[in-house]
Coordinates of C-alpha atoms (C1' of nucleotides) in Angstrom, one line a residue:
Chain A
X281 CA -26.1 14.6 6.6
X282 CA -29.8 15.1 6.3
X283 CA -32.4 13.7 4.0
X284 CA -33.4 17.1 2.8
X285 CA -29.8 17.8 1.7
X286 CA -29.7 14.6 -0.2
X287 CA -33.0 15.3 -1.8
X288 CA -31.8 18.7 -2.8
X289 CA -28.6 17.2 -4.2
X290 CA -30.5 14.6 -6.2
X291 CA -32.8 17.2 -7.7
X292 CA -29.8 19.4 -8.6
X293 CA -28.3 16.4 -10.3
X294 CA -31.4 15.9 -12.4
X295 CA -31.1 19.4 -13.8
X296 CA -27.4 20.0 -13.5
X297 CA -28.5 23.5 -12.6
X298 CA -29.2 24.9 -9.1
X299 CA -31.5 27.6 -10.3
X300 CA -33.9 25.3 -12.0
X301 CA -33.7 22.8 -9.2
X302 CA -34.6 25.5 -6.8
X303 CA -37.7 26.3 -8.9
X304 CA -38.7 22.7 -8.9
X305 CA -38.2 22.3 -5.1
X306 CA -39.8 25.7 -4.3
X307 CA -36.9 26.9 -2.3
X308 CA -34.5 29.7 -3.0
X309 CA -31.4 28.9 -5.0
X310 CA -28.9 29.9 -2.3
X311 CA -30.5 27.3 0.0
X312 CA -29.6 24.6 -2.5
X313 CA -26.1 26.1 -3.0
X314 CA -25.7 25.9 0.7
X315 CA -26.9 22.3 1.0
X316 CA -24.3 21.2 -1.5
X317 CA -21.6 23.1 0.3
X318 CA -22.6 21.4 3.5
X319 CA -22.5 17.9 1.9
X320 CA -19.1 18.7 0.3
X321 CA -17.7 19.8 3.7
X322 CA -19.2 16.8 5.6
X323 CA -17.8 14.2 3.2
X324 CA -14.6 16.2 2.4
X325 CA -15.1 15.9 -1.4
X326 CA -16.3 18.1 -4.1
X327 CA -19.5 17.0 -5.8
X328 CA -19.7 19.2 -8.8
X329 CA -17.4 20.9 -11.3
X330 CA -18.6 24.5 -11.3
X331 CA -18.9 25.5 -14.9
X332 CA -20.2 28.8 -16.2
X333 CA -23.2 27.0 -17.6
X334 CA -24.6 24.9 -14.8
X335 CA -22.8 22.1 -13.0
X336 CA -21.5 18.6 -13.8
X337 CA -21.1 15.8 -11.3
X338 CA -17.6 14.8 -10.3
X339 CA -16.6 11.2 -10.0
X340 CA -17.2 11.4 -6.2
X341 CA -20.5 13.1 -6.8
X342 CA -21.7 10.3 -8.9
X343 CA -21.1 7.9 -6.1
X344 CA -23.0 10.1 -3.7
X345 CA -25.9 10.3 -6.2
X346 CA -26.1 6.6 -6.4
X347 CA -26.1 6.1 -2.6
X348 CA -28.5 9.1 -2.1
X349 CA -30.9 7.7 -4.6
X350 CA -31.0 4.4 -2.8
X351 CA -31.4 6.0 0.6
X352 CA -34.2 8.3 -0.6
X353 CA -36.0 5.4 -2.2
X354 CA -35.8 3.6 1.1
X355 CA -37.1 6.7 2.9
X356 CA -40.0 6.9 0.5
X357 CA -40.7 3.2 1.1
X358 CA -40.8 3.9 4.9
X359 CA -43.2 6.7 4.5
X360 CA -45.6 4.9 2.3
X361 CA -45.5 1.8 4.5
X362 CA -46.3 4.0 7.5
X363 CA -49.2 5.5 5.6
X364 CA -50.6 2.0 5.0
X365 CA -50.1 1.2 8.6
X366 CA -51.9 4.3 9.7
X367 CA -54.9 3.4 7.6
X368 CA -54.8 -0.2 8.7
X369 CA -54.5 0.7 12.4
X370 CA -57.7 2.6 12.1
X371 CA -59.7 -0.5 11.1
X372 CA -60.8 -3.0 13.7
X373 CA -62.0 -6.3 12.4
X374 CA -64.5 -7.4 14.9
X375 CA -66.2 -10.8 14.9
X376 CA -69.8 -10.7 15.9
X377 CA -72.2 -13.7 16.4
X378 CA -75.5 -13.2 14.6
X379 CA -77.5 -13.0 17.8
X380 CA -75.3 -10.4 19.4
X381 CA -75.1 -8.4 16.2
X382 CA -78.4 -6.9 17.1
X383 CA -78.1 -7.0 20.9
X384 CA -74.7 -5.4 21.5
X385 CA -73.1 -4.3 18.3
X386 CA -75.3 -1.4 17.4
X387 CA -74.7 0.4 20.7
X388 CA -71.0 -0.3 20.6
X389 CA -70.7 0.8 17.0
X390 CA -72.5 4.0 17.8
X391 CA -70.4 5.0 20.8
X392 CA -67.2 4.0 19.0
X393 CA -67.9 6.1 15.9
X394 CA -68.8 9.1 18.0
X395 CA -65.5 8.8 20.0
X396 CA -63.3 7.9 17.1
X397 CA -64.8 9.3 13.9
X398 CA -61.7 8.4 11.8
X399 CA -61.6 4.8 12.8
X400 CA -63.6 2.1 11.2
X401 CA -65.3 -1.0 12.7
X402 CA -65.4 -3.8 10.2
X403 CA -68.0 -6.4 11.4
X404 CA -67.5 -10.0 10.4
X405 CA -70.4 -12.4 11.2
X406 CA -69.4 -15.6 12.8
X407 CA -70.5 -17.9 15.5
X408 CA -68.6 -17.8 18.8
X409 CA -66.5 -20.9 18.0
X410 CA -65.3 -19.5 14.6
X411 CA -64.6 -16.2 16.2
X412 CA -62.3 -17.7 18.7
X413 CA -60.3 -19.4 16.0
X414 CA -60.1 -16.2 14.0
X415 CA -58.9 -14.2 16.9
X416 CA -56.3 -16.8 17.6
X417 CA -54.9 -16.8 14.1
X418 CA -55.0 -13.0 13.8
X419 CA -57.8 -12.8 11.2
X420 CA -59.8 -10.8 13.6
X421 CA -58.6 -8.0 15.9
X422 CA -61.3 -8.8 18.5
X423 CA -64.6 -10.6 18.8
X424 CA -67.8 -10.6 20.7
X425 CA -68.5 -14.0 22.1
X426 CA -70.8 -15.8 24.5
X427 CA -69.0 -17.7 27.2
X428 CA -69.8 -19.9 30.2
X429 CA -67.0 -19.7 32.7
X430 CA -63.7 -20.9 31.4
X431 CA -61.8 -18.9 28.7
X432 CA -58.3 -20.0 27.6
X433 CA -55.4 -17.8 28.7
X434 CA -54.7 -17.2 25.0
X435 CA -57.5 -14.6 25.2
X436 CA -57.8 -11.4 27.1
X437 CA -61.3 -10.2 27.6
X438 CA -63.6 -7.7 29.1
X439 CA -67.2 -8.7 30.2
X440 CA -70.1 -7.2 28.3
X441 CA -73.6 -8.1 29.3
X442 CA -75.3 -11.2 30.9
X443 CA -78.1 -12.7 28.9
X444 CA -80.7 -15.2 30.0
X445 CA -81.6 -18.0 27.6
X446 CA -85.3 -18.2 26.7
X447 CA -87.4 -20.7 24.9
X448 CA -89.5 -19.2 22.2
X449 CA -92.7 -20.8 21.0
X450 CA -95.5 -19.8 18.7
X451 CA -98.4 -18.0 20.4
X452 CA -100.7 -20.7 19.0
X453 CA -98.7 -23.4 20.8
X454 CA -100.1 -24.9 24.0
X455 CA -96.8 -24.2 25.7
X456 CA -97.5 -20.5 25.2
X457 CA -99.5 -20.4 28.3
X458 CA -96.6 -21.5 30.5
X459 CA -94.0 -19.0 31.8
X460 CA -91.2 -21.4 32.1
X461 CA -90.0 -24.8 30.8
X462 CA -87.5 -27.5 31.8
X463 CA -84.7 -28.5 29.4
X464 CA -85.9 -32.1 29.5
X465 CA -89.3 -31.0 28.1
X466 CA -87.8 -29.4 25.0
X467 CA -85.9 -32.5 23.8
X468 CA -88.7 -34.0 21.9
X469 CA -90.1 -30.7 20.5
X470 CA -89.2 -29.6 16.9
X471 CA -86.4 -27.2 17.2
X472 CA -84.7 -24.5 15.0
X473 CA -81.3 -23.7 16.3
X474 CA -78.5 -21.3 15.4
X475 CA -75.7 -22.7 13.3
X476 CA -73.5 -25.2 14.9
X477 CA -70.6 -22.9 15.4
X478 CA -72.7 -20.7 17.7
X479 CA -72.1 -20.8 21.4
X480 CA -75.7 -21.3 22.2
X481 CA -76.2 -24.4 20.0
X482 CA -73.0 -25.9 21.2
X483 CA -74.0 -25.2 24.8
X484 CA -77.5 -26.7 24.4
X485 CA -76.2 -29.8 22.6
X486 CA -73.7 -30.5 25.3
X487 CA -76.5 -30.2 27.9
X488 CA -78.6 -32.7 26.0
X489 CA -75.7 -35.0 25.6
X490 CA -74.8 -34.8 29.3
X491 CA -78.3 -35.7 30.2
X492 CA -78.6 -38.4 27.5
X493 CA -81.3 -36.6 25.6
X494 CA -81.6 -36.5 21.8
X495 CA -83.1 -33.2 20.6
X496 CA -85.3 -33.0 17.5
X497 CA -83.5 -30.3 15.6
X498 CA -85.2 -29.8 12.3
X499 CA -82.9 -27.0 11.0
X500 CA -79.8 -25.0 11.8
X501 CA -79.7 -21.4 10.6
X502 CA -77.9 -18.1 11.3
X503 CA -80.8 -16.0 10.1
X504 CA -82.7 -14.7 13.1
X505 CA -85.5 -13.7 10.7
X506 CA -85.8 -17.3 9.5
X507 CA -86.0 -18.5 13.1
X508 CA -88.7 -16.0 13.9
X509 CA -90.8 -17.1 10.9
X510 CA -90.5 -20.8 11.8
X511 CA -91.5 -20.0 15.4
X512 CA -94.4 -17.8 14.4
X513 CA -95.7 -20.5 12.0
X514 CA -95.4 -22.9 14.9
X515 CA -93.2 -25.1 12.7
X516 CA -90.5 -25.1 15.3
X517 CA -89.4 -23.7 18.6
X518 CA -86.1 -22.2 19.5
X519 CA -83.7 -21.1 22.2
X520 CA -82.4 -17.5 22.0
X521 CA -81.2 -14.8 24.4
X522 CA -83.7 -12.5 25.9
X523 CA -84.9 -9.6 23.7
X524 CA -84.0 -11.3 20.5
X525 CA -87.6 -11.9 19.6
X526 CA -90.2 -9.7 21.2
X527 CA -93.0 -11.7 22.9
X528 CA -96.4 -10.7 21.7
X529 CA -99.4 -12.1 19.9
X530 CA -97.5 -14.5 17.7
X531 CA -94.6 -15.4 20.0
X532 CA -94.4 -16.5 23.6
X533 CA -91.3 -16.5 25.7
X534 CA -90.6 -19.0 28.4
X535 CA -87.8 -19.0 30.9
X536 CA -85.7 -22.1 30.9
X537 CA -85.5 -23.2 34.5
X538 CA -82.3 -25.3 34.4
X539 CA -80.0 -22.9 32.6
X540 CA -77.9 -20.0 34.1
X541 CA -77.4 -16.6 32.4
X542 CA -74.7 -16.5 29.8
X543 CA -71.9 -13.9 29.9
X544 CA -71.0 -12.1 26.7
X545 CA -67.4 -10.9 26.4
X546 CA -65.2 -8.9 24.1
X547 CA -62.1 -11.0 23.6
X548 CA -58.8 -10.3 21.9
X549 CA -55.5 -12.2 21.4
X550 CA -53.4 -12.2 24.5
X551 CA -50.2 -13.0 22.5
X552 CA -50.4 -10.4 19.8
X553 CA -49.9 -6.7 19.6
X554 CA -53.2 -5.0 19.2
X555 CA -53.7 -1.9 17.1
X556 CA -54.6 1.4 18.7
X557 CA -58.0 1.3 17.2
X558 CA -58.7 -2.1 18.7
X559 CA -57.4 -0.8 22.0
X560 CA -59.7 2.1 21.8
X561 CA -62.6 -0.2 21.2
X562 CA -61.6 -2.3 24.3
X563 CA -61.3 0.8 26.5
X564 CA -64.6 2.0 25.3
X565 CA -66.2 -1.4 26.1
X566 CA -64.8 -1.4 29.5
X567 CA -66.1 2.1 30.2
X568 CA -69.5 1.3 28.8
X569 CA -69.9 -1.9 30.7
X570 CA -67.9 -1.0 33.8
X571 CA -66.3 -4.4 34.1
X572 CA -62.6 -4.4 33.7
X573 CA -60.9 -7.8 33.8
X574 CA -57.3 -7.5 32.6
X575 CA -55.1 -4.5 32.4
X576 CA -54.4 -2.9 29.1
Chain B
X254 CA -39.0 12.8 9.3
X255 CA -35.4 13.1 10.1
X256 CA -32.6 10.6 10.4
X257 CA -31.9 11.8 13.9
X258 CA -35.5 11.2 15.0
X259 CA -35.3 7.6 13.6
X260 CA -31.9 7.1 15.3
X261 CA -33.4 8.3 18.6
X262 CA -36.4 6.1 18.1
X263 CA -34.3 3.0 17.4
X264 CA -32.2 3.6 20.5
X265 CA -35.2 4.0 22.6
X266 CA -36.5 0.7 21.3
X267 CA -33.3 -1.0 22.3
X268 CA -33.8 0.1 25.9
X269 CA -37.5 0.4 26.1
X270 CA -36.7 3.3 28.2
X271 CA -36.2 7.0 27.2
X272 CA -34.0 7.9 30.1
X273 CA -31.4 5.2 29.4
X274 CA -31.5 5.9 25.7
X275 CA -30.9 9.6 26.5
X276 CA -27.8 8.6 28.4
X277 CA -26.5 6.4 25.6
X278 CA -27.1 9.1 23.0
X279 CA -25.8 11.9 25.2
X280 CA -28.9 14.1 24.8
X281 CA -31.5 15.1 27.3
X282 CA -34.4 12.9 27.9
X283 CA -37.1 15.5 26.9
X284 CA -35.3 15.7 23.5
X285 CA -36.0 12.1 22.9
X286 CA -39.5 12.3 24.2
X287 CA -40.1 15.1 21.8
X288 CA -38.6 13.2 18.9
X289 CA -41.0 10.4 19.5
X290 CA -43.9 12.8 19.7
X291 CA -42.9 14.3 16.4
X292 CA -42.7 10.9 14.7
X293 CA -46.1 9.9 16.1
X294 CA -47.7 13.2 14.9
X295 CA -46.1 12.9 11.5
X296 CA -47.2 9.4 10.9
X297 CA -50.5 9.7 12.8
X298 CA -49.9 6.6 14.9
X299 CA -48.8 6.0 18.4
X300 CA -45.4 4.2 18.7
X301 CA -45.3 3.1 22.3
X302 CA -47.6 2.0 25.0
X303 CA -46.7 4.3 27.9
X304 CA -46.4 2.2 30.9
X305 CA -45.2 3.2 34.3
X306 CA -42.0 1.2 33.9
X307 CA -40.6 2.3 30.5
X308 CA -42.3 1.8 27.2
X309 CA -43.3 -1.0 24.9
X310 CA -43.6 -0.8 21.1
X311 CA -47.1 -0.9 19.6
X312 CA -47.8 -2.9 16.5
X313 CA -47.4 0.2 14.4
X314 CA -44.1 1.0 16.3
X315 CA -42.7 -2.4 15.3
X316 CA -43.2 -1.6 11.7
X317 CA -41.5 1.7 12.0
X318 CA -38.6 0.1 13.9
X319 CA -38.2 -2.4 11.1
X320 CA -38.2 0.3 8.4
X321 CA -36.1 2.7 10.4
X322 CA -33.5 0.1 11.0
X323 CA -33.3 -0.6 7.3
X324 CA -33.0 3.1 6.5
X325 CA -30.4 3.8 9.1
X326 CA -28.3 0.8 7.8
X327 CA -28.5 2.3 4.4
X328 CA -27.5 5.7 5.7
X329 CA -24.5 4.1 7.5
X330 CA -23.6 2.4 4.2
X331 CA -23.7 5.7 2.4
X332 CA -21.4 7.4 5.0
X333 CA -18.9 4.6 5.0
X334 CA -18.9 4.5 1.2
X335 CA -18.3 8.2 1.1
X336 CA -15.4 7.8 3.5
X337 CA -13.8 5.3 1.1
X338 CA -14.4 7.6 -1.8
X339 CA -12.8 10.5 0.0
X340 CA -9.6 8.5 0.7
X341 CA -9.6 7.2 -2.9
X342 CA -10.1 10.6 -4.4
X343 CA -6.9 11.8 -2.7
X344 CA -4.7 9.2 -4.4
X345 CA -3.5 9.7 -8.0
X346 CA -2.2 6.8 -9.8
X347 CA 0.4 8.2 -12.2
X348 CA 2.2 6.2 -14.9
X349 CA 5.7 7.4 -15.4
X350 CA 8.2 6.0 -18.0
X351 CA 11.6 5.1 -16.5
X352 CA 13.5 7.9 -18.2
X353 CA 11.1 10.6 -17.2
X354 CA 10.9 9.3 -13.6
X355 CA 14.1 11.2 -13.0
X356 CA 13.7 14.1 -15.4
X357 CA 10.2 15.3 -14.6
X358 CA 8.6 13.3 -11.8
X359 CA 10.7 14.5 -8.9
X360 CA 9.9 18.2 -9.5
X361 CA 6.2 17.4 -10.1
X362 CA 6.0 15.3 -6.9
X363 CA 7.7 18.0 -4.9
X364 CA 5.4 20.8 -5.9
X365 CA 2.3 18.6 -5.7
X366 CA 3.0 17.5 -2.2
X367 CA 3.7 21.0 -1.1
X368 CA 0.4 22.2 -2.6
X369 CA -1.7 19.2 -1.5
X370 CA -0.2 17.6 1.6
X371 CA -3.1 15.3 2.1
X372 CA -3.1 13.9 -1.4
X373 CA -0.9 11.0 -2.4
X374 CA 0.9 10.5 -5.7
X375 CA 1.3 6.8 -6.5
X376 CA 3.9 6.3 -9.2
X377 CA 3.6 3.3 -11.5
X378 CA 6.6 2.7 -13.8
X379 CA 5.6 1.8 -17.3
X380 CA 6.7 2.6 -20.8
X381 CA 4.7 5.2 -22.7
X382 CA 2.8 2.5 -24.7
X383 CA 1.7 0.7 -21.6
X384 CA 0.8 3.9 -19.9
X385 CA -1.6 4.8 -22.7
X386 CA -3.3 1.5 -22.4
X387 CA -3.7 1.8 -18.6
X388 CA -5.0 5.4 -18.9
X389 CA -7.6 4.2 -21.4
X390 CA -8.8 1.3 -19.2
X391 CA -8.8 3.4 -16.1
X392 CA -6.0 1.6 -14.3
X393 CA -4.1 4.9 -14.2
X394 CA -5.6 8.3 -13.4
X395 CA -3.0 10.0 -15.5
X396 CA 0.4 9.3 -17.1
X397 CA 3.5 11.1 -18.3
X398 CA 4.4 10.1 -21.8
X399 CA 6.6 11.0 -24.7
X400 CA 4.9 11.9 -27.9
X401 CA 5.6 13.0 -31.4
X402 CA 2.7 14.9 -32.8
X403 CA -0.5 12.9 -33.0
X404 CA -2.4 11.9 -29.8
X405 CA -5.8 10.1 -30.0
X406 CA -8.8 12.2 -29.0
X407 CA -9.4 9.6 -26.2
X408 CA -6.8 11.5 -24.3
X409 CA -6.6 15.0 -22.9
X410 CA -3.2 16.3 -22.3
X411 CA -1.0 19.2 -21.2
X412 CA 2.5 19.6 -22.6
X413 CA 5.4 19.3 -20.2
X414 CA 9.0 19.6 -21.5
X415 CA 10.7 19.1 -24.9
X416 CA 13.7 16.8 -24.9
X417 CA 16.3 16.3 -27.5
X418 CA 17.4 12.7 -28.2
X419 CA 21.1 12.1 -27.8
X420 CA 23.4 9.3 -28.7
X421 CA 25.6 8.2 -25.8
X422 CA 28.9 6.4 -26.3
X423 CA 31.7 5.4 -24.1
X424 CA 34.5 8.0 -23.6
X425 CA 36.9 5.4 -25.0
X426 CA 35.0 4.9 -28.2
X427 CA 36.3 6.7 -31.3
X428 CA 32.9 8.3 -31.8
X429 CA 33.4 10.2 -28.6
X430 CA 35.4 12.8 -30.4
X431 CA 32.4 13.7 -32.7
X432 CA 29.7 16.1 -31.5
X433 CA 26.9 14.6 -33.6
X434 CA 25.9 11.5 -35.5
X435 CA 23.5 10.5 -38.3
X436 CA 20.9 7.9 -37.5
X437 CA 22.2 5.8 -40.4
X438 CA 25.6 5.6 -38.8
X439 CA 24.1 4.0 -35.6
X440 CA 22.4 1.1 -37.3
X441 CA 25.4 -1.2 -37.2
X442 CA 26.6 -0.2 -33.8
X443 CA 25.9 -2.4 -30.8
X444 CA 22.9 -0.8 -29.0
X445 CA 21.3 -1.0 -25.6
X446 CA 17.8 0.3 -25.7
X447 CA 14.9 1.0 -23.3
X448 CA 12.3 -1.7 -23.1
X449 CA 10.1 -2.2 -26.2
X450 CA 7.1 -0.5 -24.6
X451 CA 9.0 2.8 -24.3
X452 CA 8.3 5.6 -26.7
X453 CA 11.9 6.1 -27.6
X454 CA 12.6 2.5 -28.6
X455 CA 9.4 2.4 -30.5
X456 CA 10.2 5.6 -32.2
X457 CA 13.8 4.6 -33.2
X458 CA 12.7 1.2 -34.5
X459 CA 10.1 2.8 -36.7
X460 CA 12.8 5.2 -38.0
X461 CA 15.1 2.3 -38.8
X462 CA 12.3 0.4 -40.4
X463 CA 11.2 3.4 -42.5
X464 CA 14.8 3.7 -43.8
X465 CA 15.3 -0.1 -44.3
X466 CA 17.9 -0.3 -41.6
X467 CA 18.4 -3.2 -39.2
X468 CA 19.8 -2.0 -35.9
X469 CA 22.1 -4.2 -33.8
X470 CA 20.2 -4.2 -30.5
X471 CA 22.1 -6.4 -28.0
X472 CA 19.7 -5.8 -25.1
X473 CA 16.6 -4.0 -24.0
X474 CA 16.3 -2.8 -20.4
X475 CA 14.3 -0.4 -18.3
X476 CA 17.2 0.2 -15.9
X477 CA 18.9 3.4 -16.7
X478 CA 21.8 2.3 -14.4
X479 CA 22.3 -0.8 -16.5
X480 CA 22.4 1.2 -19.6
X481 CA 24.9 3.6 -18.1
X482 CA 27.2 0.7 -17.2
X483 CA 27.0 -0.9 -20.6
X484 CA 27.9 2.5 -22.2
X485 CA 30.7 3.2 -19.8
X486 CA 32.2 -0.3 -20.5
X487 CA 31.9 0.5 -24.2
X488 CA 29.9 -2.7 -24.5
X489 CA 27.0 -0.8 -26.2
X490 CA 25.8 2.6 -27.1
X491 CA 22.4 4.1 -26.5
X492 CA 19.8 6.7 -27.3
X493 CA 18.4 8.7 -24.4
X494 CA 17.0 12.1 -23.7
X495 CA 19.4 14.9 -22.8
X496 CA 20.5 15.1 -19.2
X497 CA 19.8 11.4 -18.5
X498 CA 23.5 10.5 -18.5
X499 CA 25.9 13.3 -17.7
X500 CA 28.6 13.5 -20.3
X501 CA 32.1 13.4 -18.8
X502 CA 35.3 11.3 -18.7
X503 CA 33.5 8.0 -19.3
X504 CA 30.6 9.0 -21.4
X505 CA 30.3 11.2 -24.5
X506 CA 27.1 12.7 -25.7
X507 CA 26.4 13.2 -29.4
X508 CA 23.5 15.0 -31.0
X509 CA 21.5 13.0 -33.5
X510 CA 21.2 15.1 -36.6
X511 CA 18.1 13.6 -38.1
X512 CA 15.8 13.6 -35.1
X513 CA 13.6 16.3 -33.8
X514 CA 13.0 17.1 -30.1
X515 CA 10.4 15.0 -28.4
X516 CA 7.5 16.5 -26.5
X517 CA 6.6 15.0 -23.2
X518 CA 3.0 15.3 -22.0
X519 CA 0.8 14.6 -19.1
X520 CA -2.2 12.7 -20.4
X521 CA -5.5 11.6 -18.9
X522 CA -8.6 9.9 -20.1
X523 CA -10.9 12.2 -22.0
X524 CA -13.9 10.0 -21.5
X525 CA -13.8 9.3 -17.8
X526 CA -14.5 11.5 -14.8
X527 CA -11.2 12.4 -13.1
X528 CA -10.8 12.7 -9.4
X529 CA -10.2 16.1 -7.8
X530 CA -6.7 15.0 -6.8
X531 CA -5.9 14.2 -10.4
X532 CA -7.4 17.5 -11.5
X533 CA -5.2 19.3 -9.0
X534 CA -2.2 17.5 -10.5
X535 CA -3.2 18.5 -14.0
X536 CA -3.7 22.1 -12.9
X537 CA -0.4 22.2 -11.2
X538 CA 1.4 20.8 -14.3
X539 CA -0.2 23.5 -16.5
X540 CA 0.9 26.2 -14.1
X541 CA 4.4 24.8 -13.8
X542 CA 4.9 24.3 -17.6
X543 CA 2.7 27.2 -18.8
X544 CA 1.3 25.3 -21.7
X545 CA -2.4 24.8 -21.5
X546 CA -3.9 22.6 -24.2
X547 CA -7.4 21.6 -23.3
X548 CA -9.8 23.2 -20.8
X549 CA -10.5 21.6 -17.5
Chain C
dC179 C1' -24.5 42.2 -20.4
dG180 C1' -26.9 38.0 -19.1
dT181 C1' -26.7 33.8 -16.7
dT182 C1' -25.6 31.3 -12.7
dC183 C1' -23.4 30.2 -8.6
dT184 C1' -21.6 32.1 -4.1
dT185 C1' -21.5 35.1 -0.1
dA186 C1' -23.6 38.1 3.4
dC187 C1' -27.0 39.1 6.4
dG188 C1' -31.4 39.1 8.9
dC189 C1' -35.4 36.4 10.4
dC190 C1' -37.7 32.8 12.1
dT191 C1' -38.1 28.0 13.0
dT192 C1' -36.3 24.1 15.4
dG193 C1' -33.6 21.4 18.5
dC194 C1' -31.8 21.1 22.8
dG195 C1' -31.2 21.7 27.8
dT196 C1' -33.1 23.0 32.5
dA197 C1' -36.7 22.9 35.5
dA198 C1' -41.3 22.0 36.8
dT199 C1' -45.3 18.8 36.4
dT200 C1' -47.7 14.6 35.9
dA201 C1' -48.4 9.7 36.5
dT202 C1' -47.7 5.2 38.2
dC203 C1' -46.1 1.9 41.3
Chain D
dG81 C1' -41.6 8.9 47.7
dA82 C1' -39.2 7.1 43.7
dT83 C1' -38.9 6.5 39.0
dA84 C1' -39.9 7.9 34.5
dA85 C1' -42.3 10.3 31.0
dT86 C1' -44.4 14.9 29.6
dT87 C1' -44.8 19.8 29.5
dA88 C1' -43.0 24.6 29.8
dC89 C1' -39.7 27.8 28.7
dG90 C1' -35.5 30.0 27.2
dC91 C1' -31.4 30.0 24.5
dA92 C1' -28.6 29.1 20.6
dA93 C1' -28.0 27.0 16.1
dG94 C1' -29.7 26.1 11.6
dG95 C1' -32.5 26.7 7.5
dC96 C1' -34.3 29.8 4.5
dG97 C1' -35.1 34.0 1.9
dT98 C1' -33.5 38.6 0.0
dA99 C1' -29.9 41.2 -1.8
dA100 C1' -25.4 41.9 -3.2
dG101 C1' -21.1 39.9 -5.3
dA102 C1' -18.3 37.2 -8.4
dA103 C1' -17.2 34.3 -12.4
dC104 C1' -17.8 33.0 -17.0
dG105 C1' -19.1 33.3 -21.7

DNA sequence: CGTTCTTACGCCTTGCGTAATTATC
DNA sequence: GATAATTACGCAAGGCGTAAGAACG
């Protein structure tokens, strides 16, 4: 029994006429005739009364029609579901923190699109903390995060780049003449920080707390452009990775002596199947950054 | 997409190993490898992660497995249902009145079995009236009945034999010396008749009623042997078709002057599909009795 | 005589098996 | 080197189309 035979059978039933069914199916009429014969032989029953004018279903044929219709519907369902799956499997939902959206994502997107033109990278902007949650619950296929050391076993990852944390101040600010700063010095200065679900803000606040310092945060925002303006105006100062704001006339960049460089990683759920598109992205990241950490 | 491909895929999933699946399916391992490749190409997804030790399903593969399992179950259902239908289609449920069970049925059964050794004829004993009901509601595929003239359009039929009605009396009865009898004469005699759902009894009672006669029926029975005994004992007399009781020392047979010969027919439901086995029986009856009445 | 299904036959595709190749541990 | 999947290739079966045949009105 083959699906084509059943499809042929069903179409013939719709017309009660092999010739017309053949036209509809774009096959020759003897092919259909043969398909029916094969079904009849396989099941040991006769499906049609052969009349001079067309055919009529037998009692047994009616049963086969009923079952064949069900089976073909199920087959159609399978095909359309697979079509959905194909499309879905070509979309990677990638969580990207605002700061890394400009540092890492553009390059990744570019090389991904050139390697896999059919696939789509869907970027969702979130802080590192939110990203982790969304990777865990499956909302995201993968995420770019910042990370210092420990990462739960629920995540697999590959390392991307290391970034130093810099302290950015207005060019008009007296601090602009220094090349570096201690964390302790920054506690009393007016700060603009990334939103509270960002790794950097979380990291800094933990540092302050650990050293019993209370920072003077005047605003949290995810908008890098906003941060830049506040710094340029000398309204506030900020911590950001290197290369986020270009040092120049209006902005000075100071190294932070007490802080190590921060590792950025591409993470994905260790306990879930990952789509081929996601897998491609991972592979590409490993190749681009030459730092494999877990096997595929 | 073919059912065999899906079956192969499903088996491979059970083992996560093409080689073992090939052993189970009794096909070569490249055949399975190829089937998977074809499915992957058709759906534009990859189904397995190829690892050194066997395979593991991808996310997309899991969806296909789910759908394939459903489809294959449906296909199995179709096949088993068709097997039931094949067996059923080889059984004809045939209603036969007691009297005709010995006159017509043995010959019909013999020629049917020799023409169609695989088919089965299942005889159900009923009077003509019950037979008609059971053909109408589909309990019977066909029935042998007696009939005078009119038959509703809900039945198709083919004529079998004509039978004359005879009046049987004991050899010791004074009537035994006559060769014929009038219906009127029989009204006051003690009668044993076939059960009330038999055509003959119904027919006789209508005759008596139409002529304002009240017959002296002492018992109704479907047992021809019982009737014979009652007649031989001279306890009662009876009406039966010719050749039911052989005239001889103990039994005399008298023609009934007022009654015409009765037509027996094979009938089937005009509004229902009939199985091929039933159709074969009909065809055979037409050939044996050379009296076609309606087209196939 | 036309309509329609069936049979016959040739071609080409496809499925399958054997054997060689690749890959991974 | 052992295990297991993939690739290459040749054969045989199956599907399909064309053309001829048969049944029925």
